[in-house]
Short mmCIF file of C-alpha atoms in Angstrom, two decimals:
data_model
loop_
_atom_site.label_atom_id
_atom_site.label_comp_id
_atom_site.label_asym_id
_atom_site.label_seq_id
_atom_site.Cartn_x
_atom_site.Cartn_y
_atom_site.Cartn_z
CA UNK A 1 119.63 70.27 138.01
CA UNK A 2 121.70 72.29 135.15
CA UNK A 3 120.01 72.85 132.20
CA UNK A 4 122.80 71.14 131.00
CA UNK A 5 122.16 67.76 133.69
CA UNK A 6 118.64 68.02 131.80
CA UNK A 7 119.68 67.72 128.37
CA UNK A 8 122.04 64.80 129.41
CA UNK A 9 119.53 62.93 130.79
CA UNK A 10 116.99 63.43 127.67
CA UNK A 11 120.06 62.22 125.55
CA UNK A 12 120.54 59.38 127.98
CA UNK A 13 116.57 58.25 127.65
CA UNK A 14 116.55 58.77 123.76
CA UNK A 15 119.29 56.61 123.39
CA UNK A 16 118.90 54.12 125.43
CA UNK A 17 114.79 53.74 123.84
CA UNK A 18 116.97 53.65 120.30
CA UNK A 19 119.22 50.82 121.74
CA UNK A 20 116.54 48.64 123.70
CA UNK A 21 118.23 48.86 126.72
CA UNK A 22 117.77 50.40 130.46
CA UNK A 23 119.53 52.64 131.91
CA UNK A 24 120.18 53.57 136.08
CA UNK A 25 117.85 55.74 137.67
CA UNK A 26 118.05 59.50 137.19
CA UNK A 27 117.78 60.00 140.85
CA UNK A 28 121.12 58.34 141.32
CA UNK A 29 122.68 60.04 138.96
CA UNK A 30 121.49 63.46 140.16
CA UNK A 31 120.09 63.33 143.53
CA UNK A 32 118.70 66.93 143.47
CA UNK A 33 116.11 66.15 141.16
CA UNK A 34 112.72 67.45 141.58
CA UNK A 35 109.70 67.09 139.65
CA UNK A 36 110.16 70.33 138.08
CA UNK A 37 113.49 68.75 136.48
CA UNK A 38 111.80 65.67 135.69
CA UNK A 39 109.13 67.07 133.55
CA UNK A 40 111.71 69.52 132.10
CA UNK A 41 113.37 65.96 131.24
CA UNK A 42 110.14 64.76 129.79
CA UNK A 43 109.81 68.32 127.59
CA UNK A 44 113.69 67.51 126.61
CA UNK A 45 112.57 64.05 125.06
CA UNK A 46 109.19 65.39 123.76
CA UNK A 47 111.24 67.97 121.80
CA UNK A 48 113.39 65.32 120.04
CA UNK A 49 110.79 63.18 119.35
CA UNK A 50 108.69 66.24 117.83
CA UNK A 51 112.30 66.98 115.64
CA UNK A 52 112.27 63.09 114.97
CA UNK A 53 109.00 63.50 113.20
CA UNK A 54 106.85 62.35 115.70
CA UNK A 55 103.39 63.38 116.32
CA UNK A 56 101.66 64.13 119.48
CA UNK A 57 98.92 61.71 120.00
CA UNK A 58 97.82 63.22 123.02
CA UNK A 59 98.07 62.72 127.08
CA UNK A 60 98.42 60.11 129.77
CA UNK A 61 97.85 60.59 133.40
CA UNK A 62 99.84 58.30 135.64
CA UNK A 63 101.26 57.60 139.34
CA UNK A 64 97.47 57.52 140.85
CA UNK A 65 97.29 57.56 144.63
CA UNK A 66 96.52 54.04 145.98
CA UNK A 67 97.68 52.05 142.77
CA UNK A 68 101.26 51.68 143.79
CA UNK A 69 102.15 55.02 144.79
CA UNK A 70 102.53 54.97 148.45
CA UNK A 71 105.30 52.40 147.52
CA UNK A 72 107.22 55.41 145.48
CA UNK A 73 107.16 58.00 147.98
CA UNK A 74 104.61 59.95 146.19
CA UNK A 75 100.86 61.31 146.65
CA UNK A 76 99.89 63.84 143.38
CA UNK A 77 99.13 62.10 140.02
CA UNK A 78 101.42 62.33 137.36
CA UNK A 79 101.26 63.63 133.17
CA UNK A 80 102.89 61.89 130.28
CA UNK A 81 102.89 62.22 126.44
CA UNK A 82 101.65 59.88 124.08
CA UNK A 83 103.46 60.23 120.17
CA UNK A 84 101.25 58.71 117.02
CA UNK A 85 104.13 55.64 116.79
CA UNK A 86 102.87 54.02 120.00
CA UNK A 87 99.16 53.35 118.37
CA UNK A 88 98.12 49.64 118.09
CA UNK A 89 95.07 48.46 116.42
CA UNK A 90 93.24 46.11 118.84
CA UNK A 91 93.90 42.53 118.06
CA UNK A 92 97.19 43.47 116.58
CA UNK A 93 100.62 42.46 117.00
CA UNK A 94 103.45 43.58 118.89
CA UNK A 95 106.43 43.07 116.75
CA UNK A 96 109.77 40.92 118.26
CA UNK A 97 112.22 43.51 119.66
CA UNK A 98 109.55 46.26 119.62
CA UNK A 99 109.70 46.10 123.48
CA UNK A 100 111.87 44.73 125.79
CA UNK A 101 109.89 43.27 128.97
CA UNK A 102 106.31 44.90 128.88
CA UNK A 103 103.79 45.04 131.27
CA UNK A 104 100.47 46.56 129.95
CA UNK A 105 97.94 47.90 132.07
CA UNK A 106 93.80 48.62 131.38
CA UNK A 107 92.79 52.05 131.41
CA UNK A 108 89.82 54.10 129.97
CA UNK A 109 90.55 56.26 126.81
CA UNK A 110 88.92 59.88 126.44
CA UNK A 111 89.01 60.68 122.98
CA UNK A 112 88.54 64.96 122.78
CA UNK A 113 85.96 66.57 120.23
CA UNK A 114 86.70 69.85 121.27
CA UNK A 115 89.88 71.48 123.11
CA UNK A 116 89.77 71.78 126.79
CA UNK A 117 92.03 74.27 128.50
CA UNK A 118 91.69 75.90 131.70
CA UNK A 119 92.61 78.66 133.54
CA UNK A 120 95.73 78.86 134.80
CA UNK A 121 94.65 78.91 138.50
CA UNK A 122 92.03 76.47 137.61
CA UNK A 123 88.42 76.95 137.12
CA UNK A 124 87.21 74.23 135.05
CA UNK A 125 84.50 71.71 135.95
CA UNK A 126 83.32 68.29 135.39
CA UNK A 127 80.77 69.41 132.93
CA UNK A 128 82.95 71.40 131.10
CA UNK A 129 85.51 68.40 130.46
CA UNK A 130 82.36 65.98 129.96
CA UNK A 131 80.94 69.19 126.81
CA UNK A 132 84.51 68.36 125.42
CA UNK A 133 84.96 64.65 125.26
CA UNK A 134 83.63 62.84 122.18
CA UNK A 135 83.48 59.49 123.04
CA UNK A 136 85.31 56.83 125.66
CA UNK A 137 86.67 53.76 125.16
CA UNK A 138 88.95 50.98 126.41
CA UNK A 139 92.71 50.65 126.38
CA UNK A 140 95.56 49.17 126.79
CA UNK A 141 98.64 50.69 127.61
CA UNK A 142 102.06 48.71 126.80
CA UNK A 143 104.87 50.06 129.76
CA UNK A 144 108.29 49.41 128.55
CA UNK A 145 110.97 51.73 131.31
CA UNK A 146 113.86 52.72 129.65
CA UNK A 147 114.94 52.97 133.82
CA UNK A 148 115.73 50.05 135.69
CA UNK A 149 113.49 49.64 138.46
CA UNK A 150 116.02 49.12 140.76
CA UNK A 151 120.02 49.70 140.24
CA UNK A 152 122.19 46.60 140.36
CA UNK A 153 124.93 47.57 142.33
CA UNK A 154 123.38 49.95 145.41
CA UNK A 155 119.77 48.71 145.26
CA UNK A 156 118.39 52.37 144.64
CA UNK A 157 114.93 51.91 143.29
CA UNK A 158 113.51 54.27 141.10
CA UNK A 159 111.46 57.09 142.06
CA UNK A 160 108.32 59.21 140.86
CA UNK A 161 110.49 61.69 139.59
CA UNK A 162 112.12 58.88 137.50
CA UNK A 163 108.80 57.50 136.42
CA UNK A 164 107.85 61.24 134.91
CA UNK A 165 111.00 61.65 133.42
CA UNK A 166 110.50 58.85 131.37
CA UNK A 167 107.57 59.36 130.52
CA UNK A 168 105.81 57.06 132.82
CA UNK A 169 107.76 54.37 130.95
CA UNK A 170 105.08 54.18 127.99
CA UNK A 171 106.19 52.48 125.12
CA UNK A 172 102.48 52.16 123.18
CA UNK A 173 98.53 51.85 123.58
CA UNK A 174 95.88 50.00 122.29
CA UNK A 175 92.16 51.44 121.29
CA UNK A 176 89.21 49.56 121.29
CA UNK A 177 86.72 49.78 118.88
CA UNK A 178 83.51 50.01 121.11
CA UNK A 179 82.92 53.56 121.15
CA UNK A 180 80.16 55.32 124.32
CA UNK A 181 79.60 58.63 125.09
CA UNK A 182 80.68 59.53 129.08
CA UNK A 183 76.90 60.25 129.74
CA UNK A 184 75.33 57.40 129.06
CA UNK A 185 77.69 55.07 131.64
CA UNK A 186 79.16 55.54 135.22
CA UNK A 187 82.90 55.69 135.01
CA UNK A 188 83.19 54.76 138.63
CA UNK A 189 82.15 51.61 137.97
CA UNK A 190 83.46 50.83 134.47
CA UNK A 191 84.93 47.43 135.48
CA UNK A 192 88.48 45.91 133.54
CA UNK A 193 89.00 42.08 133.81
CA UNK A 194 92.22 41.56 132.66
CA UNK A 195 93.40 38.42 131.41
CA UNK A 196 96.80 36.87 130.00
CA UNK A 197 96.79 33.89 127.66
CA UNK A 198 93.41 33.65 128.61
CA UNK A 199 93.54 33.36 132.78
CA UNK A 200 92.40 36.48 134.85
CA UNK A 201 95.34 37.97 136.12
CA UNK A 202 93.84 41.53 137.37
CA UNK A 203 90.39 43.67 138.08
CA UNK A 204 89.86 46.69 138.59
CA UNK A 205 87.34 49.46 138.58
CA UNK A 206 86.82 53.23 137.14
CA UNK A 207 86.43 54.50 141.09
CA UNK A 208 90.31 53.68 141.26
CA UNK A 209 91.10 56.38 139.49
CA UNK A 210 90.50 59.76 141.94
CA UNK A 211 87.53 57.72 142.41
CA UNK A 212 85.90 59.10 139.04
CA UNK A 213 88.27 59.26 135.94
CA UNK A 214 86.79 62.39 135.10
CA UNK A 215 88.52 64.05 138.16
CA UNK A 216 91.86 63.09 136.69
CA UNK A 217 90.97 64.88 133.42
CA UNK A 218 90.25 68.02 135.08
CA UNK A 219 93.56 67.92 137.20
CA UNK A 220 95.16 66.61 134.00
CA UNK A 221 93.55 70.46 132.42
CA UNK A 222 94.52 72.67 135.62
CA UNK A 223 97.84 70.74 135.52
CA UNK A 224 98.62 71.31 131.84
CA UNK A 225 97.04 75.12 132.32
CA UNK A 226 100.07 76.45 134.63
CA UNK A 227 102.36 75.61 132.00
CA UNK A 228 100.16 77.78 129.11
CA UNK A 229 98.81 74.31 127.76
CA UNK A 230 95.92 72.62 126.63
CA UNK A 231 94.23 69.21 125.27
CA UNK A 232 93.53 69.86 122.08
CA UNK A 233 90.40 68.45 119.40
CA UNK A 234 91.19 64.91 118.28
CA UNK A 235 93.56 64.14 120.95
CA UNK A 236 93.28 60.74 123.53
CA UNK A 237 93.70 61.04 127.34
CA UNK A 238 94.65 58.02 129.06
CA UNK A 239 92.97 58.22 132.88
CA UNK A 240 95.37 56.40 134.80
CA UNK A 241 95.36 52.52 135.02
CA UNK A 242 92.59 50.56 136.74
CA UNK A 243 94.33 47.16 137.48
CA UNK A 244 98.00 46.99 138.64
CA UNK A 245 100.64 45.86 136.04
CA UNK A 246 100.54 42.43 133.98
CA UNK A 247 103.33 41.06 132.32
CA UNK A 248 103.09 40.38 128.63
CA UNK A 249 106.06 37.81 127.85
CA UNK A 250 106.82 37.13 124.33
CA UNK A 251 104.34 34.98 122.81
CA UNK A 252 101.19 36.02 124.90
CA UNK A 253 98.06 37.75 124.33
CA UNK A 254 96.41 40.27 126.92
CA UNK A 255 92.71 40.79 126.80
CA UNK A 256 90.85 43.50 129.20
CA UNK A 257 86.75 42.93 129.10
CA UNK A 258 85.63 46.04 130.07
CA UNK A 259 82.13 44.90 130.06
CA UNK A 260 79.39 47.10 128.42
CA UNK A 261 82.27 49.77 127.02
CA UNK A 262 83.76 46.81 125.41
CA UNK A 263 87.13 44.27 125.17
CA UNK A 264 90.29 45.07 123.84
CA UNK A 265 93.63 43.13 123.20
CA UNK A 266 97.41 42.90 121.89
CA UNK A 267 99.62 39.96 121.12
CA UNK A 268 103.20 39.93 122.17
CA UNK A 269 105.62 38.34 119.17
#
């Protein structure tokens, strides 16, 4: 893609978040794009967001092998942005026209007390990114594409380099309050019950995730190293979901029991 096919398509995404409505898939519209253009995309929108005033809240990892993947054509995890404006309290409210047709799914949050940045040909361990992490939690995260999943008039679904592009779709997340520290419980088997309007809709475990959600944080570090970043102090990292999509219609309320890390829950308007 042009430079100039990339800023198009940022203006496309902004505007069509701004106007609650989707928009065809990317991939149609330019059917040489890669994943390099995609996240170039992504950096397009993340740069008007950060003129906008917004904040970066931190990092979402995304597209995990064996959660839906396979079904996209891809096999390598994905990275996201999350912006201060998508925080929810848990127990809040949603507000009417906030989001279009959500689906949220259950995923554990890493909340950083010191930056983690590795090398850019690697070299950083599971210890290292454990030293860093101040405390987990549960969350929610609130998906809201501003891409059609699948265009009306050829049937071209959307792809993973869609999905990156806009940002994995994210429209907002939700913290719990229960706060542990990643040594004192086994992320593989964190567990997520996930419930609409009060009837179980999806489980899932931590082991679904790389099978340990600390492996996605260090690819999420290497990843984020080759392009001179880093997760910075005070910033949230959202490991991937653990439980496929569930709907959240207007007027419902989706609760995930994560068991001994604790619940956490948002009400659609």
């Amino acid at each position: 893609m042009t430079p100039d096919n990339i800023h198009q398509a940022a203006r496309d995404l902004v505007e069509a978040e701004r106007a609650g409505q989707q928009i065809g898939p990317l991939s149609l519209a330019y059917p040489q794009m890669d994943r390099a253009d995609a996240y170039a995309i992504q950096a397009a929108v993340t740069t008007a967001k950060l003129v906008d005033r917004r904040r970066i809240l931190g990092w979402q990892i995304g597209l995990m092998p064996g959660r839906g993947q396979s079904a996209l054509g891809g096999d390598t995890p994905s990275r996201g942005v999350l912006f201060d404006d998508m925080l929810f309290e848990t127990g809040g409210v949603v507000p009417e026209g906030r989001v279009g047709s959500p689906c949220v799914t259950a995923e554990i949050a890493f909340v950083m007390k010191a930056p983690l940045k590795a090398t850019p040909s690697g070299g950083i361990t599971r210890e290292e990114v454990v030293d860093a992490i101040d405390y987990i939690c549960p969350a929610l995260r609130l998906l809201d594409p501003r891409i059609r999943q699948t265009d009306p008039e050829t049937g071209q679904r959307r792809t993973p380099c869609d999905i990156i592009a806009d940002n994995a779709g994210t429209a907002g997340i939700v913290l719990g309050e229960t706060h542990r520290s990643p040594r004192l419980i086994d992320l593989r088997w964190v567990g997520a019950i996930v419930a609409r309007d009060g009837e179980v809709e999806e489980t899932g475990l931590g082991a679904s995730v790389l099978n340990d959600p600390v492996a996605g944080m260090v690819w999420l570090a290497e990843r984020m190293a080759q392009n001179g970043h880093r997760i910075d102090a005070g910033q949230v990292v959202l490991s991937g979901s653990l439980v496929r999509p569930v709907g959240g219609p207007r007027g419902s309320i989706i609760e995930a029991d994560f068991g001994a890390l604790g619940d956490v829950a948002i009400t659609f308007a």
